[in-house]
Tab-separated table of C-alpha atoms in Angstrom:
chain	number	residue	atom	x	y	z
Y	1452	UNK	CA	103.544	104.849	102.228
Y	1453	UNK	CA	105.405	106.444	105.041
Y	1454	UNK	CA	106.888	109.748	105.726
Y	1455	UNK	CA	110.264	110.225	107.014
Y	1456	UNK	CA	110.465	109.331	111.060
Y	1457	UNK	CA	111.064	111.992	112.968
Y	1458	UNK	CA	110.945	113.436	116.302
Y	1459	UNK	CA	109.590	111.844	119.091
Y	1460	UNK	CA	110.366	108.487	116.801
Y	1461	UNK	CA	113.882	108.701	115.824
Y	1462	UNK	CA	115.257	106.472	118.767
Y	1463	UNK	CA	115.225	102.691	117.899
Y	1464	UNK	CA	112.575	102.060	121.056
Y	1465	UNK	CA	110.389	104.877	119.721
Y	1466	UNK	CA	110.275	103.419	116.325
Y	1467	UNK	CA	109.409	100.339	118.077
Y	1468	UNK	CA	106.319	102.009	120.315
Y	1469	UNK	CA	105.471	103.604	117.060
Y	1470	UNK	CA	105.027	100.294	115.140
Y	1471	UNK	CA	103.379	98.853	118.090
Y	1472	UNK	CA	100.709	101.720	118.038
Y	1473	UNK	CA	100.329	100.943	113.881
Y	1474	UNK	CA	99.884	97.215	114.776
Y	1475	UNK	CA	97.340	98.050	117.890
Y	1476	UNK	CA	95.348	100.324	116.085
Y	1477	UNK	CA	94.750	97.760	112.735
Y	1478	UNK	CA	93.875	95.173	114.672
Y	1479	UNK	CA	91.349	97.519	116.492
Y	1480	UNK	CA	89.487	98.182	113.356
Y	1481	UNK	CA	89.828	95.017	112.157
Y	1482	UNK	CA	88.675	92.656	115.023
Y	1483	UNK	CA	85.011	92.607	114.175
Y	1484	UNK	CA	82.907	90.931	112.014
Y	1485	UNK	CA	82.345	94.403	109.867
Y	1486	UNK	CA	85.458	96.913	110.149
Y	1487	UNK	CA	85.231	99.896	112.036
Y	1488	UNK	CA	84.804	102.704	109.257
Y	1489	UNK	CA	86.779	105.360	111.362
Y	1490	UNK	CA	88.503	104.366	115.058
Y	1491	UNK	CA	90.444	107.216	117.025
Y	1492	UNK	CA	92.434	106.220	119.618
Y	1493	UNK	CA	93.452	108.986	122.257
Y	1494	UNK	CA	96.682	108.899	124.655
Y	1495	UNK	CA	98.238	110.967	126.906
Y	1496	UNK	CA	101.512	111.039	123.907
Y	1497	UNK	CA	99.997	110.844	120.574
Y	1498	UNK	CA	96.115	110.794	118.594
Y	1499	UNK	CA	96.520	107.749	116.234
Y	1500	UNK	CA	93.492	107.514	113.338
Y	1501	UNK	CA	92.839	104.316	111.864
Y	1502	UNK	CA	90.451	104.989	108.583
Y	1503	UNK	CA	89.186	102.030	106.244
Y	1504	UNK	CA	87.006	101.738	103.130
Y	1505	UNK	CA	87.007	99.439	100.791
Y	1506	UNK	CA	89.063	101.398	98.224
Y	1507	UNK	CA	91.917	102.177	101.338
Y	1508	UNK	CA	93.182	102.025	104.441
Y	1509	UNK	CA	94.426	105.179	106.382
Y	1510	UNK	CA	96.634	105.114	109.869
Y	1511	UNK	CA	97.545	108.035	110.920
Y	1512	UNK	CA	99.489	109.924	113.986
Y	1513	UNK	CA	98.779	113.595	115.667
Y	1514	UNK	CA	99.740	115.580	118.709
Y	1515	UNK	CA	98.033	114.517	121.842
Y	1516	UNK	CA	96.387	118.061	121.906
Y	1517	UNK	CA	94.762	117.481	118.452
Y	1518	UNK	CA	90.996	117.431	118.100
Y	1519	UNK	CA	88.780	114.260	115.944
Y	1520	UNK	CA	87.706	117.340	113.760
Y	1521	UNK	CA	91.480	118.686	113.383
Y	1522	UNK	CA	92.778	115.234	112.656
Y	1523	UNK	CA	89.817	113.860	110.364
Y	1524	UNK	CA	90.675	117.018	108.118
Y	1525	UNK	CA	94.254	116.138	107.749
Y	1526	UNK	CA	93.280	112.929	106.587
Y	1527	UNK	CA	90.933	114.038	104.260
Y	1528	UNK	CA	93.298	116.636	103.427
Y	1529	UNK	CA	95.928	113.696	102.297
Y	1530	UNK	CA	93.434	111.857	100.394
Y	1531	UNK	CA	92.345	114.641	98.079
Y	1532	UNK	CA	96.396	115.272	97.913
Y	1533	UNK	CA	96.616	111.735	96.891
Y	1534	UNK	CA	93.823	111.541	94.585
């Protein structure tokens, strides 16, 4: 499940870098024997969180200002909105 794109991905190229980011990121967590649990990956445009369990897997996208703490809680704050 996605939300609706918007700004700074509403141009066809920034969908593109956005996807890119999404694919980057899951094969991050994924490219060890025994997945990452929680990998945050920190640019100079955007905080991407890539969260997996065995019941889920979370990928998410924040400010570049954001803080682990900040965007940790808005992922658990979408899981118990989920639940």
């Amino acid at each position: 499940i996605a939300p609706k794109l918007e700004a700074p991905f509403t141009a066809s190229k920034d969908r593109k870098r956005l996807m890119r980011i999404y694919q980057k990121l899951h094969k991050s967590v994924h490219k060890f024997l025994e997945p990452h649990k929680v990998l945050l990956q920190v640019s100079e445009f955007e905080c991407c969180v890539g969260w997996v369990t065995s019941g889920f897997e979370l990928y998410a996208m924040f400010g570049p200002t954001e803080t682990k703490q900040t965007c940790i809680k808005a992922c658990n704050d979408l899981l118990q909105w989920i639940k």
